[in-house]
XYZ file of C-alpha atoms in Angstrom:
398
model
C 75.561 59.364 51.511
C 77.324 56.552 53.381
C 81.132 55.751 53.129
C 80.146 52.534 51.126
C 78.288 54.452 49.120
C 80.630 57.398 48.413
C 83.527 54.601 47.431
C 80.979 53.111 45.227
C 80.388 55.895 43.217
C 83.885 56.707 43.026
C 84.648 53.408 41.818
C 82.278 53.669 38.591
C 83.198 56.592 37.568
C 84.907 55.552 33.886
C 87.871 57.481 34.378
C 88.484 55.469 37.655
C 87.163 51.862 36.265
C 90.091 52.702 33.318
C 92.933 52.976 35.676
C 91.864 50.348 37.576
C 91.594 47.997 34.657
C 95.461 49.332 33.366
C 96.833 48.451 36.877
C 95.346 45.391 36.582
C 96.750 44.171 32.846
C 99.706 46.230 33.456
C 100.539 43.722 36.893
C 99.493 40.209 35.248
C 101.947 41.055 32.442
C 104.605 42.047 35.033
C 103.825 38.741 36.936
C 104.380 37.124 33.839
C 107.161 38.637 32.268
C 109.258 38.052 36.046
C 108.036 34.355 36.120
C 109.830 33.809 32.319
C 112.506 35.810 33.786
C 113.273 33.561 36.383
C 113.260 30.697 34.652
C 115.383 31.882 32.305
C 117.922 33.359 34.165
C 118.270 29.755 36.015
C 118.179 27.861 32.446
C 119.957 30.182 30.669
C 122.275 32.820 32.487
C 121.648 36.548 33.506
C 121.785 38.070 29.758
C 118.870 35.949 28.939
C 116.636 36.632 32.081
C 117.484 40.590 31.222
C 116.427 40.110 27.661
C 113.201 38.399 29.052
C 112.380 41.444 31.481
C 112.918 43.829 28.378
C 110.605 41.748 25.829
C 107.751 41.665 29.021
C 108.448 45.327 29.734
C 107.774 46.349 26.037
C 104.847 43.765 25.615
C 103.476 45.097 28.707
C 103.703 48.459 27.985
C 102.233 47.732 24.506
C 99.186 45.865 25.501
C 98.305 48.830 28.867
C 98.618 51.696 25.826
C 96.948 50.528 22.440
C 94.545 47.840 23.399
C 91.448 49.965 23.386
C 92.514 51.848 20.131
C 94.472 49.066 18.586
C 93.695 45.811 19.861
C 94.221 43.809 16.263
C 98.051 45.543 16.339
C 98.368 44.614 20.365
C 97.873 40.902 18.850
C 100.530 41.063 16.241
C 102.936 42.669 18.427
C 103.136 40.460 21.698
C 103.133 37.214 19.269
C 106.732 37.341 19.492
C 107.274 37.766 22.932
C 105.632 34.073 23.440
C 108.487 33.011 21.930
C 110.727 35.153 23.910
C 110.846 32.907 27.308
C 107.354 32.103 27.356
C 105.816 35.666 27.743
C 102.692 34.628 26.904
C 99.582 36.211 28.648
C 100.416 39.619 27.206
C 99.315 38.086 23.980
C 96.317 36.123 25.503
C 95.024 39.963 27.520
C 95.275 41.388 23.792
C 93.102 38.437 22.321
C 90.811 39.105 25.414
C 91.026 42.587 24.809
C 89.920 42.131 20.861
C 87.103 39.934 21.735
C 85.516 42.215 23.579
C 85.784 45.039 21.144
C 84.931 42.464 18.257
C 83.072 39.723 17.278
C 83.754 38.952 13.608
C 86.025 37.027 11.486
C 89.099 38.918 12.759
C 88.788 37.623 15.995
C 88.359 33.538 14.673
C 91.795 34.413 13.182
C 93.569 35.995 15.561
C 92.668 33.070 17.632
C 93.799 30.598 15.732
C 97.277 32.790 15.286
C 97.245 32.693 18.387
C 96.766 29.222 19.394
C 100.089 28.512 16.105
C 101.791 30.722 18.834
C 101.053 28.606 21.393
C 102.065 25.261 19.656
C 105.151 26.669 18.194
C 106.611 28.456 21.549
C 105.775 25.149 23.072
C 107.841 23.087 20.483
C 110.753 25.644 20.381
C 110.915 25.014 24.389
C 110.635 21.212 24.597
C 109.098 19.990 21.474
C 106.201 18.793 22.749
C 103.947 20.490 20.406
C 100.885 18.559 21.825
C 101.360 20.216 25.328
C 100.906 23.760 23.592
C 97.782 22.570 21.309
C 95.642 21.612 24.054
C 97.019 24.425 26.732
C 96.715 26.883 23.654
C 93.139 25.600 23.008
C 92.126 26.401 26.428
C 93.090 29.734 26.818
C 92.084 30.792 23.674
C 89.158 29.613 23.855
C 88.547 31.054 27.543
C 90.072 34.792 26.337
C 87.610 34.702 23.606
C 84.581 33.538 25.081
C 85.418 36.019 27.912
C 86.030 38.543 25.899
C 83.112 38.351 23.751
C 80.964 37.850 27.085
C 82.107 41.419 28.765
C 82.180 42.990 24.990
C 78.372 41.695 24.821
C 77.361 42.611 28.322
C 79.134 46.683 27.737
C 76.486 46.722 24.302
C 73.782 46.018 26.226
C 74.343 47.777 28.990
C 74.885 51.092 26.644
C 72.027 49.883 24.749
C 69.789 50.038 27.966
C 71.791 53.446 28.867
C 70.750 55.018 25.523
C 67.329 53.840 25.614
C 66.980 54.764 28.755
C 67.861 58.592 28.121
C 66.434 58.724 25.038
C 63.242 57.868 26.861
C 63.702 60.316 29.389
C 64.365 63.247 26.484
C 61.183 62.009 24.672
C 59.343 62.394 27.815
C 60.927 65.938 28.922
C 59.672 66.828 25.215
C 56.405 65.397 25.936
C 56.442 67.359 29.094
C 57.185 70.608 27.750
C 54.801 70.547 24.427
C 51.877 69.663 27.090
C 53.002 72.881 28.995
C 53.292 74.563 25.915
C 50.180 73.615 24.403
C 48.435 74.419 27.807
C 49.966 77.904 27.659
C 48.769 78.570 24.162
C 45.382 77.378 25.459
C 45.853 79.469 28.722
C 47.084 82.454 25.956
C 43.562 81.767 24.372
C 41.749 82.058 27.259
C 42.634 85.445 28.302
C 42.082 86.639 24.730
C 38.367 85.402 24.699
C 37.739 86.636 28.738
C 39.424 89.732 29.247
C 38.694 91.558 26.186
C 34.590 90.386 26.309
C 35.021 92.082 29.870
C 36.932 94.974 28.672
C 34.581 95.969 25.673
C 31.412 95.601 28.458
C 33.959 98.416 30.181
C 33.906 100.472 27.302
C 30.455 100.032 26.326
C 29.326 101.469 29.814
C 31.776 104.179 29.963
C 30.934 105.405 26.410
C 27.401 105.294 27.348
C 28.044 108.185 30.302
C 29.921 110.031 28.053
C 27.040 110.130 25.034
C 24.461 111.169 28.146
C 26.411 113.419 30.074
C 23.432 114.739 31.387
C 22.006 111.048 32.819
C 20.303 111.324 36.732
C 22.963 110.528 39.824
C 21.046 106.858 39.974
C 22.113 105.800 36.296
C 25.517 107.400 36.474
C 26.081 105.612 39.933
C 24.238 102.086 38.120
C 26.664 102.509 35.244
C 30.008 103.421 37.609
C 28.944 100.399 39.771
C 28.960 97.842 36.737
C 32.585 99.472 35.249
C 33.892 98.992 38.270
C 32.669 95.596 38.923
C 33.272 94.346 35.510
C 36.739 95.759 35.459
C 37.809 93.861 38.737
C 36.647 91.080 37.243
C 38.406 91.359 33.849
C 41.327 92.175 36.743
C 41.031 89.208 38.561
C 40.894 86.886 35.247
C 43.973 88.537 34.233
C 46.067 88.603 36.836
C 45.307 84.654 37.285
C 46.140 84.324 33.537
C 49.364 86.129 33.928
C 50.076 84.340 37.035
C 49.900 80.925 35.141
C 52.030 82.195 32.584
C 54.495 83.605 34.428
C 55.231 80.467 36.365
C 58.416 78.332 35.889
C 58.015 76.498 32.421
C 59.694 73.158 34.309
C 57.626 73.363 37.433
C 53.747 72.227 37.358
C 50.970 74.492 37.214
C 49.568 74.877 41.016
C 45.713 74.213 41.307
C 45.680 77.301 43.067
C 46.393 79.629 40.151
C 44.321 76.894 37.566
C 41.002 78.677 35.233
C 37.741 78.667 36.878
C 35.354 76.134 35.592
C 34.794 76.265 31.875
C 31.479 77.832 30.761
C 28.839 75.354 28.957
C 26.289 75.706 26.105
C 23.616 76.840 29.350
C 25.295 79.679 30.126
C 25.209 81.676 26.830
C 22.080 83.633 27.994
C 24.051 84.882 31.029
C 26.523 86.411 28.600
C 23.815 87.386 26.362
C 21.760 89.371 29.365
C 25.360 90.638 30.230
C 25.680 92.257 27.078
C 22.118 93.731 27.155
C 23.221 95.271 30.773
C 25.434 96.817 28.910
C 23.139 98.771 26.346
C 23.446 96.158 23.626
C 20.234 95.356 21.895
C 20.767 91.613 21.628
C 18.217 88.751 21.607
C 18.889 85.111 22.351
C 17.095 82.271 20.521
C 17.206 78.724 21.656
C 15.482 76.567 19.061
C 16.709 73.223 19.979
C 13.290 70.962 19.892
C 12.145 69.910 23.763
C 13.683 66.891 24.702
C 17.181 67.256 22.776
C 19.922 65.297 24.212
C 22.477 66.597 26.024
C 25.149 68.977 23.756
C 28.672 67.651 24.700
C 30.967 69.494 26.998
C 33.679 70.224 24.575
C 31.214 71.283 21.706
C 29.326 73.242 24.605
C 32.581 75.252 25.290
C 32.612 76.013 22.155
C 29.727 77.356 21.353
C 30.136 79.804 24.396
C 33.501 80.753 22.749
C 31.829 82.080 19.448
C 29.373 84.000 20.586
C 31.632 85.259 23.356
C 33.823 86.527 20.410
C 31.145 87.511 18.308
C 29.538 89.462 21.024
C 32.870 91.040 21.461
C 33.316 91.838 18.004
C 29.774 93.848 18.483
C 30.876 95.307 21.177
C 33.658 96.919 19.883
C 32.443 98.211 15.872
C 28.684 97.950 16.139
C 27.589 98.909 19.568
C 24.243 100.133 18.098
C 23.228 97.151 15.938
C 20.349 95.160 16.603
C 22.067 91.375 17.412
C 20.325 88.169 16.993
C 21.953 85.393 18.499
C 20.189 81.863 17.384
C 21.132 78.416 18.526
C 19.259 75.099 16.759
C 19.648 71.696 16.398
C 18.448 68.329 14.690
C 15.631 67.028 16.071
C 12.438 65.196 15.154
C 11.318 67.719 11.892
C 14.661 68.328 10.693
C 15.643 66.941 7.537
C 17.432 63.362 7.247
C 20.971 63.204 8.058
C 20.761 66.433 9.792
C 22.322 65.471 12.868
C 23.624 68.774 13.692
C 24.287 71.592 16.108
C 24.286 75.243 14.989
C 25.450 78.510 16.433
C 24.363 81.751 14.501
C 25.721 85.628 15.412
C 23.920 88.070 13.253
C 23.735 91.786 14.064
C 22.408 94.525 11.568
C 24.723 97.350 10.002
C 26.109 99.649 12.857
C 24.898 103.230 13.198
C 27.900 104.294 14.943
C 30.915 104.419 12.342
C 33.312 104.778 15.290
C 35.287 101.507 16.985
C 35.135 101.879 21.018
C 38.173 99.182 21.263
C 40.615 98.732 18.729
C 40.602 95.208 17.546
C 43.390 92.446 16.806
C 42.592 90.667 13.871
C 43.511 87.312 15.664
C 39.883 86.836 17.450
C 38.057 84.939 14.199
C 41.271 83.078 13.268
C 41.695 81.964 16.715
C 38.085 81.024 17.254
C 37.899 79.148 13.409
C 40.563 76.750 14.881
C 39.106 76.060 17.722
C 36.072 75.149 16.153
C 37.859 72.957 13.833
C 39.614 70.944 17.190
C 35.921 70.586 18.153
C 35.069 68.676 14.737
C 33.016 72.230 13.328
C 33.081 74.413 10.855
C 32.769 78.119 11.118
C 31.599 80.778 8.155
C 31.968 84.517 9.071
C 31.827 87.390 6.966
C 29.325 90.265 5.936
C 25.972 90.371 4.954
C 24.875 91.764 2.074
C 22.644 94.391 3.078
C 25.135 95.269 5.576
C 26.241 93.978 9.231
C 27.766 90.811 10.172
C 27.409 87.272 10.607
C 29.295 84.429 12.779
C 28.049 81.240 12.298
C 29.636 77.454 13.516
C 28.581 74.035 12.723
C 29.046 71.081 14.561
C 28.005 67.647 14.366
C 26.152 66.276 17.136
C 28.163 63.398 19.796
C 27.374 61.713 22.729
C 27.627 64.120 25.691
């Protein structure tokens, strides 16, 4: 920072701009009160002058300490000193002083009390009262428009001030619910990810230990997909906990962003990954040839609930036979039905035994964020036994 600089910074400070402005009433009342001095001690003798110096010391002092708190009381009390000699501009500051902290009737009459001041000092000095009208109107009417100038400029200018950091907290807010809503999302992600990856885990490590007796080959096959879906459910975590573990107020590098989200096109990859892992499952695509394109955001979706339903499989029905159907509107469905439909179905479970221990947060997590996507989702049993996940969204322009 330059000297220039520095010293201008100083200089607004309010603490500093206060004591600058006292100095500066405190020495135009002094200037005053020594000029009526003067010209009463010639006119009048010494006693006079003295008594002068002491009215213009008090009225000084008066209008320095209470103008800010009691500017309407500054008035009343340096009337009398214009009479006193001709200390006059203490009174005048004060007027200034209360038009700048008010613009209402008071002021319009303390003006025109003080102008009366102005004509009747004038007469008591040489009775010419006409002399004080017009030099009364003029300052008056410059302390007031002044006054009322710098009073209006200070609103504004805390008017801007306020607005301005008001806009700055409402964007800081803004800020932080988009990180915040971004974690959540980030929080959401992980759920849906790592435990799909960690139930494969357990799928193909309870698998080697119902056939203990399995050739090297199929113990090695299974080993080699643990270990490669566990660095994988690895990887997605620590990039997860990376994110979330970053500084709230900083952005989110691009480095540690998600991978690309998955699409409607890649639910047979995670239904073939689930198969891999012992899972009878079948996938169904019974959208008519020629469909138009599913949009990305429904797409993701759609991923999501059979990702979670897939999960849910994994972990209390391992055994069940698992249908997973996706259709649409198209040229023989009915009238209106303009739709895209997801469907999870599995049979009831053989094994009575849960591999992973589950949440309880998976289906209420997923039935809002098929609601954000404009669906609707309906899970619950069947009622000769199993389970069935099954979303609903209307069709949109991809």
């Amino acid at each position: 920072m330059t000297p220039v600089a520095a010293v201008r910074t100083w200089a607004e400070r309010p603490v500093v701009r206060a004591r600058a402005s006292d100095a500066l009433y405190a020495a135009l009342c002094l200037a005053d009160a020594g000029s009526a001095a003067d010209t009463t001690w010639r006119d009048h003798g010494p006693w006079a002058g003295a008594g002068v110096v002491v009215v213009g010391l008090l009225a000084t002092a008066v209008v320095v300490l209470l103008r800010r708190t009691r500017p309407v009381l500054v008035v009343l009390c340096t009337l009398p000193a214009a009479f006193a000699g001709g200390v006059d501009l203490p009174m005048t500051l004060a007027l200034f002083a209360v038009a700048i902290r008010r613009r209402d009737r008071t002021l319009g009459g303390l003006a025109v009390l003080t102008w009366l001041a102005f004509v009747v000092a004038a007469i008591l000095e040489d009775g010419n009262w006409a002399e004080g009208a017009i030099a009364g109107s003029i300052i008056v009417s410059l302390a007031s428009v002044g006054g009322a100038y710098v009073g209006a400029r200070r609103d504004l200018l805390a008017s801007l001030r306020e607005r301005a950091e008001q806009a700055e907290a409402t964007a800081l807010l803004l800020q932080r619910q988009a990180r915040f809503a971004e974690r959540t999302r980030i929080a959401r992600e992980m759920h849906d990810v790592v435990a799909h990856r960690i139930s494969l885990v357990a799928l193909h490590a309870g698998a080697l230990e119902v056939n203990p007796g399995s050739g090297p080959e199929r113990v090695e096959k299974a080993a080699a997909l643990i270990g490669t879906t566990a660095r994988q459910a690895l990887e997605d975590l620590r990039g997860v906990l990376g994110v979330l573990r970053a500084d709230p107020d900083q952005a989110v590098a691009d480095d540690v962003a998600l991978a690309p989200q998955p699409r409607l096109e890649d639910v047979p990859r995670l239904v073939e990954a689930s198969v891999a892992a012992g899972v009878p499952v079948r996938f169904e695509d019974r959208r008519p040839d020629g469909a138009p394109p599913v949009d990305e955001v429904v797409g993701r979706t759609v991923y999501r609930v059979v990702q979670e339903a897939l999960t849910n499989v994994h972990k209390h029905a391992r055994s069940a036979q698992t249908r997973v159907v996706v259709t649409s509107g198209g040229p023989g469905a009915a009238p209106g039905d303009d739709v895209l439909r997801v469907e999870v179905t599995n049979a009831r479970p053989v094994a009575g035994s849960a591999l992973v221990p589950g949440s309880g947060t998976g289906l209420v997590g997923l039935r809002e964020r098929v609601g954000l996507a404009g669906g609707t989702l309906d899970a619950g049993p069947l009622p000769g036994g199993g389970w069935r996940v099954a979303a609903t969204f209307p069709r949109r322009p991809a």
